[in-house]
mmCIF file of C-alpha atoms in Angstrom:
data_model
loop_
_atom_site.group_PDB
_atom_site.id
_atom_site.type_symbol
_atom_site.label_atom_id
_atom_site.label_comp_id
_atom_site.label_asym_id
_atom_site.label_seq_id
_atom_site.Cartn_x
_atom_site.Cartn_y
_atom_site.Cartn_z
ATOM 1 C CA MET O 1371 -7.133 48.880 -3.835
ATOM 2 C CA THR O 1372 -9.470 46.154 -2.357
ATOM 3 C CA GLU O 1373 -8.918 43.751 0.047
ATOM 4 C CA ARG O 1374 -8.526 40.507 -2.087
ATOM 5 C CA ASP O 1375 -6.289 42.656 -4.521
ATOM 6 C CA THR O 1376 -3.466 42.792 -1.572
ATOM 7 C CA GLU O 1377 -1.086 39.420 -1.509
ATOM 8 C CA SER O 1378 -0.898 38.914 2.376
ATOM 9 C CA PRO O 1379 -1.692 35.444 4.082
ATOM 10 C CA LEU O 1380 -5.287 35.616 6.353
ATOM 11 C CA SER O 1381 -4.685 37.535 10.130
ATOM 12 C CA GLU O 1382 -7.076 35.139 11.169
ATOM 13 C CA PRO O 1383 -8.644 31.631 10.564
ATOM 14 C CA LEU O 1384 -11.634 31.230 8.467
ATOM 15 C CA ARG O 1385 -14.137 30.097 10.419
ATOM 16 C CA THR O 1386 -16.097 27.311 9.418
ATOM 17 C CA VAL O 1387 -19.581 25.662 10.397
ATOM 18 C CA THR O 1388 -18.010 22.981 11.003
ATOM 19 C CA PRO O 1389 -16.305 21.865 14.640
ATOM 20 C CA PRO O 1390 -12.619 22.038 14.560
ATOM 21 C CA TYR O 1391 -11.294 18.094 14.374
ATOM 22 C CA ALA O 1392 -8.000 17.211 16.427
ATOM 23 C CA GLY O 1393 -7.052 14.399 15.231
ATOM 24 C CA ARG O 1394 -6.549 11.355 17.628
ATOM 25 C CA PRO O 1395 -4.818 7.572 17.003
ATOM 26 C CA ASP O 1396 -7.213 5.333 15.798
ATOM 27 C CA ALA O 1397 -5.673 2.005 17.169
ATOM 28 C CA GLU O 1398 -9.027 -0.256 15.925
ATOM 29 C CA MET O 1399 -7.887 1.005 12.630
ATOM 30 C CA ASP O 1400 -4.521 0.041 13.164
ATOM 31 C CA VAL O 1401 -5.545 -3.705 14.214
ATOM 32 C CA ILE O 1402 -8.288 -3.947 11.484
ATOM 33 C CA GLY O 1403 -4.922 -2.873 9.132
ATOM 34 C CA TRP O 1404 -2.700 -5.134 10.638
ATOM 35 C CA ALA O 1405 -5.170 -8.329 10.672
ATOM 36 C CA ILE O 1406 -5.880 -7.140 6.690
ATOM 37 C CA VAL O 1407 -1.644 -7.403 6.567
ATOM 38 C CA LEU O 1408 -1.632 -10.692 8.297
ATOM 39 C CA VAL O 1409 -4.293 -12.522 6.252
ATOM 40 C CA MET O 1410 -2.573 -11.276 3.088
ATOM 41 C CA VAL O 1411 0.756 -12.606 4.230
ATOM 42 C CA VAL O 1412 -0.499 -16.299 5.554
ATOM 43 C CA ALA O 1413 -2.520 -16.038 2.066
ATOM 44 C CA VAL O 1414 0.344 -14.875 -0.670
ATOM 45 C CA LEU O 1415 3.307 -16.324 0.744
ATOM 46 C CA PRO O 1416 2.534 -19.937 0.353
ATOM 47 C CA LEU O 1417 1.361 -19.332 -3.415
ATOM 48 C CA ALA O 1418 4.727 -17.244 -3.936
ATOM 49 C CA ILE O 1419 7.067 -20.510 -2.834
ATOM 50 C CA LEU O 1420 4.521 -23.087 -5.472
ATOM 51 C CA GLY O 1421 5.002 -20.514 -8.086
ATOM 52 C CA GLY O 1422 8.557 -19.841 -6.681
ATOM 53 C CA PHE O 1423 8.942 -23.813 -7.038
ATOM 54 C CA GLY O 1424 6.916 -23.793 -10.288
ATOM 55 C CA TRP O 1425 8.944 -21.756 -11.444
ATOM 56 C CA LEU O 1426 12.250 -23.085 -10.910
ATOM 57 C CA VAL O 1427 11.039 -26.457 -12.429
ATOM 58 C CA TRP O 1428 9.296 -25.501 -15.514
ATOM 59 C CA LYS O 1429 13.145 -23.476 -15.914
ATOM 60 C CA LEU O 1430 14.827 -27.010 -15.373
ATOM 61 C CA ILE O 1431 12.634 -29.350 -17.023
ATOM 62 C CA THR O 1432 13.650 -26.935 -20.639
ATOM 63 C CA SER O 1433 17.031 -26.087 -20.096
ATOM 64 C CA LEU O 1434 16.700 -30.119 -19.986
ATOM 65 C CA PHE O 1435 14.818 -30.300 -23.065
ATOM 66 C CA ASP O 1436 17.087 -27.445 -24.773
ATOM 67 C CA SER O 1437 20.198 -29.462 -23.611
ATOM 68 C CA GLU O 1438 19.936 -32.570 -25.912
ATOM 69 C CA ASP O 1439 18.224 -30.178 -29.030
ATOM 70 C CA GLU O 1440 21.891 -29.174 -29.718
#
């Protein structure tokens, strides 16, 4: 049997040419992400309110005209 035939886990980690990466908190990208979320909320929230108001007015108008047809 060769070493490939055995299904045991590696006894030592594989070495690569790239240095190991020990992660760190990325506060800069976190700030950018929160800024994007804030801009989207500021831009979309008024549009959602206007859209909801328009939908409500549309439903009111269509219900008034539908009741007159009967």
